[in-house]
C-alpha cells in the first residue's frame, strides 16, 4: 500500500499561498463541461495547471508506453464516446502505462491513463470503452474540482502525496493521487458509472460487457488480495460498480442489450503492450499472471521466442521441482526452434 506523507505545516501554508487557492466555501453544484461554452473556474484552472505538471512528470517517466498505433486506437474510442472538445482546446486522450497492477485514472484535463495490467484483464473494446466512459465522466462532470472544494483542509490536501513502491506512486502529486489512488465519493463514482454507461450505449457498444469487466476485476482483486494501490479502491467499491452496471442494463429495452464488441480490433491494438506486460508481471513476482498472459499471447502468435522464454521463466521462478521440469522442457523447445536465442529482457535476471 502507498504511504501517505505530509509535509511540515509551514511548508503546507507556503504551498497553498504560492498556488493561491482560496479557503472559503465554494459551490460543488457546477454544470458539466459538456454544456456548450462552459468555462473553467479560477481554482479549477489552477487545478488543471497542476494536472498538466503531473502529466508532464508521468510522460517523462519510463512508465509511459510509446506506441503511436495504440494511442490512435484509444483516442478513436474516446472520439466515439465523447466527440466534443473540452474547454481551452483540450481533447480527451488515453495513454497506457506499463504497470501490471489494475488501475486507470483520469486527470481533470481529460488525459486518461490505463495500466497495461488492466488491459490484460479485458477481452474486447466494449469492456475497454466501459472503463474509458467511466473515466471521461470524471473529467466532463468536473469531479476533481468538486472533490477539491469539499476537502476541508486544502493545504493538507495539496501537500499530501503518495510514496509507493511502484513507479507511479513516486510520480503523481495531489491531483493524480486523488484520481489514481483515493477515488471519488460514492455519489460521484455512481455518476461516472451512469453517464459512462449512457455514452457506451450511444456509441453502439454492447452494454452487457460492462458488468463483465468489473466481475473479472473483482476475481483478480481477490486473487491478488489487493496487494497494490487499486483504482477501484476496495471490494465493496467493485461490487458497487457491478451492481450499478447490472441495474442500468436491466433498464434497457431488449433491442438495446446488444452492440459492438470489437474483439479483434482490441486484440490487434493491445497485442504488443500485452507482450510487454508479461515481463512486467514477472518482474512484479506474479508468476501465475505472467504464465496466463504469456499463454494468451502465444495463442495468437505462432512464433514469439521472447514470450516463450518469459513463459519458461514463469515456471522456473516458482522454484518447485515440477515447475522446474516444465521450465526446462520449455527452454529445450525454444532452443530447438531458435538455437541462437538469447533473452534480452530484464525479467531474466541475466542482464
Ligand atoms: Zn471512478
Tab-separated table of C-alpha atoms and ligand atoms in Angstrom:
chain	number	residue	atom	x	y	z
A	1	UNK	CA	0.000	0.000	0.000
A	2	UNK	CA	1.212	3.564	-0.598
A	3	UNK	CA	2.462	5.548	2.328
A	4	UNK	CA	0.978	8.984	2.761
A	5	UNK	CA	3.499	11.618	3.617
A	6	UNK	CA	2.550	15.080	4.742
A	7	UNK	CA	4.931	17.987	4.517
A	8	UNK	CA	5.579	20.074	7.652
A	9	UNK	CA	2.877	22.642	8.453
A	10	UNK	CA	4.977	25.628	7.420
A	11	UNK	CA	5.634	24.139	4.011
A	12	UNK	CA	1.920	23.413	3.555
A	13	UNK	CA	0.964	27.010	4.167
A	14	UNK	CA	3.627	28.224	1.802
A	15	UNK	CA	2.481	25.864	-0.914
A	16	UNK	CA	-1.125	26.982	-0.581
A	17	UNK	CA	-0.122	30.645	-0.760
A	18	UNK	CA	2.019	30.091	-3.825
A	19	UNK	CA	-0.822	28.319	-5.568
A	20	UNK	CA	-3.284	30.973	-4.437
A	21	UNK	CA	-6.097	28.590	-3.550
A	22	UNK	CA	-8.913	30.250	-1.694
A	23	UNK	CA	-10.001	28.673	1.543
A	24	UNK	CA	-13.610	29.960	1.583
A	25	UNK	CA	-16.717	27.941	0.718
A	26	UNK	CA	-17.264	27.297	-2.979
A	27	UNK	CA	-20.108	25.573	-4.709
A	28	UNK	CA	-19.879	21.966	-5.724
A	29	UNK	CA	-23.059	22.420	-7.781
A	30	UNK	CA	-21.474	23.230	-11.131
A	31	UNK	CA	-22.585	22.327	-14.657
A	32	UNK	CA	-20.779	19.612	-16.593
A	33	UNK	CA	-18.209	20.672	-19.171
A	34	UNK	CA	-20.456	19.095	-21.785
A	35	UNK	CA	-22.661	22.191	-21.610
A	36	UNK	CA	-21.667	24.395	-24.564
A	37	UNK	CA	-19.469	27.324	-23.626
A	38	UNK	CA	-18.756	26.218	-20.063
A	39	UNK	CA	-15.629	27.978	-18.837
A	40	UNK	CA	-13.255	26.754	-16.167
A	41	UNK	CA	-13.474	28.499	-12.815
A	42	UNK	CA	-10.402	30.076	-11.217
A	43	UNK	CA	-9.499	27.378	-8.746
A	44	UNK	CA	-10.250	24.818	-11.446
A	45	UNK	CA	-7.818	26.491	-13.832
A	46	UNK	CA	-5.093	26.133	-11.198
A	47	UNK	CA	-6.012	22.512	-10.658
A	48	UNK	CA	-5.659	21.961	-14.403
A	49	UNK	CA	-2.226	23.597	-14.386
A	50	UNK	CA	-1.173	21.274	-11.609
A	51	UNK	CA	-2.561	18.320	-13.532
A	52	UNK	CA	-0.508	19.428	-16.566
A	53	UNK	CA	2.640	19.378	-14.424
A	54	UNK	CA	1.818	15.937	-13.071
A	55	UNK	CA	1.107	14.712	-16.590
A	56	UNK	CA	4.493	16.020	-17.739
A	57	UNK	CA	6.199	14.035	-14.954
A	58	UNK	CA	4.363	10.853	-15.977
A	59	UNK	CA	5.171	11.422	-19.651
A	60	UNK	CA	8.876	11.872	-18.873
A	61	UNK	CA	8.959	8.664	-16.868
A	62	UNK	CA	9.839	5.282	-18.255
A	63	UNK	CA	6.344	4.041	-17.445
A	64	UNK	CA	4.595	5.502	-20.461
A	65	UNK	CA	4.172	3.082	-23.359
A	66	UNK	CA	5.110	4.863	-26.584
A	67	UNK	CA	3.059	3.126	-29.234
A	68	UNK	CA	1.502	5.584	-31.729
A	69	UNK	CA	-0.903	2.976	-33.120
A	70	UNK	CA	-2.160	2.128	-29.648
A	71	UNK	CA	-2.523	5.838	-28.812
A	72	UNK	CA	-4.537	6.415	-32.001
A	73	UNK	CA	-6.722	3.396	-31.273
A	74	UNK	CA	-7.534	4.640	-27.758
A	75	UNK	CA	-8.226	8.185	-28.953
A	76	UNK	CA	-10.595	6.862	-31.637
A	77	UNK	CA	-12.629	5.076	-28.930
A	78	UNK	CA	-12.756	8.309	-26.923
A	79	UNK	CA	-13.937	10.199	-30.015
A	80	UNK	CA	-16.815	7.760	-30.346
A	81	UNK	CA	-17.685	8.110	-26.661
A	82	UNK	CA	-17.207	11.893	-26.481
A	83	UNK	CA	-16.846	13.639	-29.835
A	84	UNK	CA	-16.948	17.198	-28.396
A	85	UNK	CA	-13.810	19.147	-27.425
A	86	UNK	CA	-13.108	20.218	-23.849
A	87	UNK	CA	-12.531	23.869	-22.814
A	88	UNK	CA	-9.370	25.728	-23.849
A	89	UNK	CA	-8.777	23.497	-26.856
A	90	UNK	CA	-8.216	20.344	-24.798
A	91	UNK	CA	-9.298	16.972	-26.169
A	92	UNK	CA	-9.562	13.607	-24.498
A	93	UNK	CA	-6.558	11.331	-24.804
A	94	UNK	CA	-5.919	7.910	-23.317
A	95	UNK	CA	-2.413	6.556	-22.804
A	96	UNK	CA	-1.042	3.301	-21.397
A	97	UNK	CA	1.401	2.931	-18.525
A	98	UNK	CA	3.493	-0.217	-18.314
A	99	UNK	CA	2.395	-1.467	-14.917
A	100	UNK	CA	0.906	-4.891	-14.155
A	101	UNK	CA	-1.453	-3.617	-11.450
A	102	UNK	CA	-5.141	-2.917	-12.080
A	103	UNK	CA	-5.522	0.785	-12.400
A	104	UNK	CA	-6.908	3.559	-14.583
A	105	UNK	CA	-7.440	7.212	-13.807
A	106	UNK	CA	-8.351	10.476	-15.478
A	107	UNK	CA	-6.645	13.763	-14.812
A	108	UNK	CA	-9.132	16.676	-14.746
A	109	UNK	CA	-7.710	17.868	-18.090
A	110	UNK	CA	-9.037	14.832	-19.970
A	111	UNK	CA	-5.896	12.703	-20.065
A	112	UNK	CA	-6.736	9.153	-19.086
A	113	UNK	CA	-4.033	6.696	-18.056
A	114	UNK	CA	-4.649	2.951	-18.185
A	115	UNK	CA	-2.268	0.410	-16.726
A	116	UNK	CA	-1.223	-2.428	-19.013
A	117	UNK	CA	-2.295	-4.802	-16.214
A	118	UNK	CA	-5.874	-3.599	-16.558
A	119	UNK	CA	-5.829	-4.142	-20.336
A	120	UNK	CA	-4.582	-7.675	-19.697
A	121	UNK	CA	-7.886	-8.451	-17.977
A	122	UNK	CA	-10.124	-7.223	-20.770
A	123	UNK	CA	-11.486	-9.217	-23.676
A	124	UNK	CA	-12.755	-6.625	-26.101
A	125	UNK	CA	-13.204	-2.966	-26.960
A	126	UNK	CA	-16.654	-2.787	-25.357
A	127	UNK	CA	-15.062	-3.575	-21.990
A	128	UNK	CA	-12.317	-1.009	-22.555
A	129	UNK	CA	-14.949	1.556	-23.581
A	130	UNK	CA	-16.790	0.869	-20.307
A	131	UNK	CA	-13.733	1.922	-18.298
A	132	UNK	CA	-12.978	4.878	-20.600
A	133	UNK	CA	-16.607	6.054	-20.396
A	134	UNK	CA	-16.449	5.973	-16.600
A	135	UNK	CA	-13.122	7.802	-16.540
A	136	UNK	CA	-14.028	10.515	-19.025
A	137	UNK	CA	-17.101	11.343	-16.946
A	138	UNK	CA	-14.813	12.230	-14.030
A	139	UNK	CA	-13.454	14.937	-16.345
A	140	UNK	CA	-16.679	16.128	-18.011
A	141	UNK	CA	-18.511	16.296	-14.691
A	142	UNK	CA	-15.607	18.094	-13.005
A	143	UNK	CA	-15.179	15.603	-10.205
A	144	UNK	CA	-11.650	16.768	-9.348
A	145	UNK	CA	-12.634	20.364	-8.557
A	146	UNK	CA	-15.834	19.218	-6.821
A	147	UNK	CA	-13.782	16.908	-4.592
A	148	UNK	CA	-11.163	19.563	-4.024
A	149	UNK	CA	-13.847	22.035	-2.875
A	150	UNK	CA	-15.294	19.511	-0.474
A	151	UNK	CA	-11.928	18.914	1.174
A	152	UNK	CA	-11.876	20.884	4.411
A	153	UNK	CA	-8.126	21.239	4.780
A	154	UNK	CA	-6.962	22.251	1.326
A	155	UNK	CA	-3.396	22.975	2.367
A	156	UNK	CA	-3.000	19.479	3.773
A	157	UNK	CA	-4.584	18.003	0.672
A	158	UNK	CA	-2.221	19.836	-1.636
A	159	UNK	CA	0.806	18.896	0.415
A	160	UNK	CA	-0.130	15.237	0.586
A	161	UNK	CA	1.385	12.922	-1.892
A	162	UNK	CA	1.933	9.233	-2.233
A	163	UNK	CA	5.225	7.477	-1.856
A	164	UNK	CA	4.843	3.946	-3.083
A	165	UNK	CA	6.956	1.121	-4.327
A	166	UNK	CA	5.564	1.376	-7.839
A	167	UNK	CA	6.957	3.962	-10.218
A	168	UNK	CA	3.659	5.773	-10.478
A	169	UNK	CA	3.411	6.266	-6.719
A	170	UNK	CA	6.529	8.386	-6.704
A	171	UNK	CA	5.472	10.466	-9.718
A	172	UNK	CA	1.994	11.768	-9.187
A	173	UNK	CA	1.079	14.639	-6.936
A	174	UNK	CA	-2.142	15.602	-5.190
A	175	UNK	CA	-4.349	15.721	-8.300
A	176	UNK	CA	-3.140	12.396	-9.636
A	177	UNK	CA	-3.375	10.820	-6.205
A	178	UNK	CA	-6.997	11.849	-5.931
A	179	UNK	CA	-7.746	10.324	-9.335
A	180	UNK	CA	-5.487	7.275	-9.263
A	181	UNK	CA	-5.472	6.118	-5.681
A	182	UNK	CA	-8.112	7.706	-3.481
A	183	UNK	CA	-11.021	7.693	-5.927
A	184	UNK	CA	-14.063	9.904	-5.548
A	185	UNK	CA	-17.095	9.889	-3.268
A	186	UNK	CA	-19.792	7.287	-3.782
A	187	UNK	CA	-22.120	9.807	-5.444
A	188	UNK	CA	-19.504	10.933	-7.954
A	189	UNK	CA	-18.478	7.356	-8.758
A	190	UNK	CA	-22.129	6.473	-9.343
A	191	UNK	CA	-22.482	9.455	-11.669
A	192	UNK	CA	-19.384	8.295	-13.588
A	193	UNK	CA	-20.954	4.843	-13.940
A	194	UNK	CA	-24.326	6.214	-15.072
A	195	UNK	CA	-23.100	8.799	-17.588
A	196	UNK	CA	-20.342	6.485	-18.835
A	197	UNK	CA	-22.889	3.733	-19.420
A	198	UNK	CA	-25.194	6.051	-21.395
A	199	UNK	CA	-22.258	7.089	-23.587
A	200	UNK	CA	-21.316	3.449	-24.121
A	201	UNK	CA	-24.835	2.642	-25.315
A	202	UNK	CA	-25.000	5.770	-27.504
A	203	UNK	CA	-21.681	4.789	-29.121
A	204	UNK	CA	-23.155	1.406	-30.054
A	205	UNK	CA	-21.079	-0.851	-27.790
A	206	UNK	CA	-22.546	-3.977	-26.248
A	207	UNK	CA	-23.612	-2.897	-22.728
A	208	UNK	CA	-23.676	-6.496	-21.487
A	209	UNK	CA	-19.878	-6.276	-21.347
A	210	UNK	CA	-19.960	-3.588	-18.628
A	211	UNK	CA	-20.725	-5.717	-15.565
A	212	UNK	CA	-18.493	-8.474	-17.003
A	213	UNK	CA	-15.343	-6.389	-16.916
A	214	UNK	CA	-15.875	-5.473	-13.273
A	215	UNK	CA	-16.634	-9.078	-12.314
A	216	UNK	CA	-13.333	-10.104	-13.895
A	217	UNK	CA	-11.538	-7.353	-11.967
A	218	UNK	CA	-13.185	-8.489	-8.750
A	219	UNK	CA	-11.948	-12.037	-9.331
A	220	UNK	CA	-8.452	-10.713	-9.955
A	221	UNK	CA	-8.617	-8.433	-6.908
A	222	UNK	CA	-9.457	-11.447	-4.737
A	223	UNK	CA	-6.642	-13.485	-6.256
A	224	UNK	CA	-4.004	-10.842	-5.609
A	225	UNK	CA	-5.535	-9.882	-2.246
A	226	UNK	CA	-5.227	-6.213	-3.293
A	227	UNK	CA	-1.518	-6.076	-2.729
A	228	UNK	CA	-1.169	-2.929	-4.809
A	229	UNK	CA	-2.765	0.513	-4.959
A	230	UNK	CA	-6.024	-0.182	-6.681
A	231	UNK	CA	-8.147	2.014	-8.852
A	232	UNK	CA	-11.442	0.616	-7.726
A	233	UNK	CA	-10.444	1.104	-4.133
A	234	UNK	CA	-11.790	-1.945	-2.434
A	235	UNK	CA	-14.034	-4.948	-2.793
A	236	UNK	CA	-17.213	-3.045	-1.835
A	237	UNK	CA	-16.426	-0.441	-4.496
A	238	UNK	CA	-16.025	-3.096	-7.161
A	239	UNK	CA	-19.271	-4.693	-6.033
A	240	UNK	CA	-20.855	-1.248	-6.275
A	241	UNK	CA	-19.690	-0.942	-9.919
A	242	UNK	CA	-21.091	-4.411	-10.711
A	243	UNK	CA	-24.421	-3.603	-9.033
A	244	UNK	CA	-24.699	-0.253	-10.822
A	245	UNK	CA	-23.985	-1.632	-14.301
A	246	UNK	CA	-26.263	-4.631	-13.762
A	247	UNK	CA	-29.078	-2.289	-12.724
A	248	UNK	CA	-28.505	0.052	-15.714
A	249	UNK	CA	-28.533	-2.927	-18.073
A	250	UNK	CA	-31.878	-4.086	-16.688
A	251	UNK	CA	-33.466	-0.732	-17.561
A	252	UNK	CA	-32.598	-1.035	-21.278
A	253	UNK	CA	-35.196	-2.355	-23.733
A	254	UNK	CA	-34.198	-5.795	-25.093
A	255	UNK	CA	-33.203	-4.460	-28.538
A	256	UNK	CA	-30.566	-2.221	-26.920
A	257	UNK	CA	-28.937	-5.031	-24.979
A	258	UNK	CA	-26.541	-5.795	-27.817
A	259	UNK	CA	-23.900	-3.979	-29.815
A	260	UNK	CA	-20.295	-3.883	-30.922
A	261	UNK	CA	-17.646	-5.962	-29.175
A	262	UNK	CA	-14.667	-5.289	-31.480
A	263	UNK	CA	-12.738	-8.231	-30.060
A	264	UNK	CA	-10.321	-8.472	-32.992
A	265	UNK	CA	-9.572	-4.745	-33.117
A	266	UNK	CA	-8.884	-4.751	-29.375
A	267	UNK	CA	-6.584	-7.775	-29.631
A	268	UNK	CA	-4.634	-6.282	-32.538
A	269	UNK	CA	-4.159	-2.881	-30.875
A	270	UNK	CA	-3.110	-4.259	-27.480
A	271	UNK	CA	-1.031	-7.230	-28.655
A	272	UNK	CA	2.401	-5.613	-28.287
A	273	UNK	CA	1.769	-3.924	-24.969
A	274	UNK	CA	0.322	-7.118	-23.518
A	275	UNK	CA	3.527	-8.891	-24.517
A	276	UNK	CA	5.458	-6.301	-22.536
A	277	UNK	CA	3.069	-6.729	-19.639
A	278	UNK	CA	4.113	-10.399	-19.351
A	279	UNK	CA	7.560	-9.211	-18.385
A	280	UNK	CA	6.120	-6.594	-16.022
A	281	UNK	CA	4.062	-9.276	-14.249
A	282	UNK	CA	7.129	-11.475	-13.934
A	283	UNK	CA	9.240	-8.632	-12.556
A	284	UNK	CA	6.477	-7.989	-10.023
A	285	UNK	CA	6.805	-11.626	-8.918
A	286	UNK	CA	3.351	-12.684	-10.125
A	287	UNK	CA	4.222	-15.981	-11.842
A	288	UNK	CA	0.574	-17.025	-12.326
A	289	UNK	CA	-0.317	-13.807	-14.115
A	290	UNK	CA	2.844	-13.939	-16.256
A	291	UNK	CA	2.082	-17.553	-17.257
A	292	UNK	CA	-1.560	-16.837	-18.161
A	293	UNK	CA	-0.691	-13.690	-20.098
A	294	UNK	CA	2.126	-15.458	-21.974
A	295	UNK	CA	-0.166	-18.339	-22.920
A	296	UNK	CA	-2.827	-15.931	-24.191
A	297	UNK	CA	-0.204	-14.066	-26.209
A	298	UNK	CA	1.239	-17.255	-27.704
A	299	UNK	CA	-2.237	-18.495	-28.660
A	300	UNK	CA	-2.386	-15.530	-31.053
A	301	UNK	CA	1.248	-15.519	-32.214
A	302	UNK	CA	2.846	-18.658	-33.598
A	303	UNK	CA	6.442	-17.561	-33.192
A	304	UNK	CA	7.363	-15.286	-30.285
A	305	UNK	CA	10.614	-16.572	-28.739
A	306	UNK	CA	10.883	-13.758	-26.208
A	307	UNK	CA	7.433	-14.529	-24.799
A	308	UNK	CA	8.148	-18.279	-24.867
A	309	UNK	CA	11.221	-17.531	-22.790
A	310	UNK	CA	9.175	-15.470	-20.319
A	311	UNK	CA	6.698	-18.356	-20.095
A	312	UNK	CA	9.542	-20.716	-19.177
A	313	UNK	CA	10.733	-18.168	-16.634
A	314	UNK	CA	7.266	-18.014	-15.076
A	315	UNK	CA	7.732	-21.689	-14.218
A	316	UNK	CA	11.399	-21.502	-13.176
A	317	UNK	CA	10.803	-18.629	-10.782
A	318	UNK	CA	8.374	-20.763	-8.780
A	319	UNK	CA	11.336	-22.811	-7.643
A	320	UNK	CA	9.315	-26.005	-7.308
A	321	UNK	CA	10.509	-29.385	-8.701
A	322	UNK	CA	7.577	-29.930	-11.097
A	323	UNK	CA	7.652	-26.321	-12.295
A	324	UNK	CA	11.440	-26.511	-12.780
A	325	UNK	CA	10.942	-29.507	-15.046
A	326	UNK	CA	8.304	-27.649	-17.057
A	327	UNK	CA	10.687	-24.701	-17.338
A	328	UNK	CA	13.494	-26.956	-18.627
A	329	UNK	CA	11.146	-28.522	-21.196
A	330	UNK	CA	10.104	-25.068	-22.356
A	331	UNK	CA	13.725	-23.892	-22.671
A	332	UNK	CA	14.583	-27.002	-24.737
A	333	UNK	CA	11.603	-26.488	-27.056
A	334	UNK	CA	12.572	-22.867	-27.515
A	335	UNK	CA	16.231	-23.641	-28.237
A	336	UNK	CA	15.280	-26.449	-30.653
A	337	UNK	CA	13.490	-23.905	-32.798
A	338	UNK	CA	15.749	-20.923	-32.084
A	339	UNK	CA	19.283	-22.241	-31.412
A	340	UNK	CA	20.710	-18.719	-31.280
A	341	UNK	CA	18.105	-17.325	-28.899
A	342	UNK	CA	19.397	-15.116	-26.101
A	343	UNK	CA	16.994	-13.307	-23.777
A	344	UNK	CA	17.075	-9.553	-23.933
A	345	UNK	CA	14.571	-8.916	-21.169
A	346	UNK	CA	15.281	-7.615	-17.693
A	347	UNK	CA	12.979	-10.261	-16.216
A	348	UNK	CA	15.554	-12.976	-16.882
A	349	UNK	CA	17.829	-11.532	-14.250
A	350	UNK	CA	20.723	-12.142	-16.665
A	351	UNK	CA	21.150	-8.569	-17.740
B	1	LIG	ZN1	-14.085	6.414	-10.849
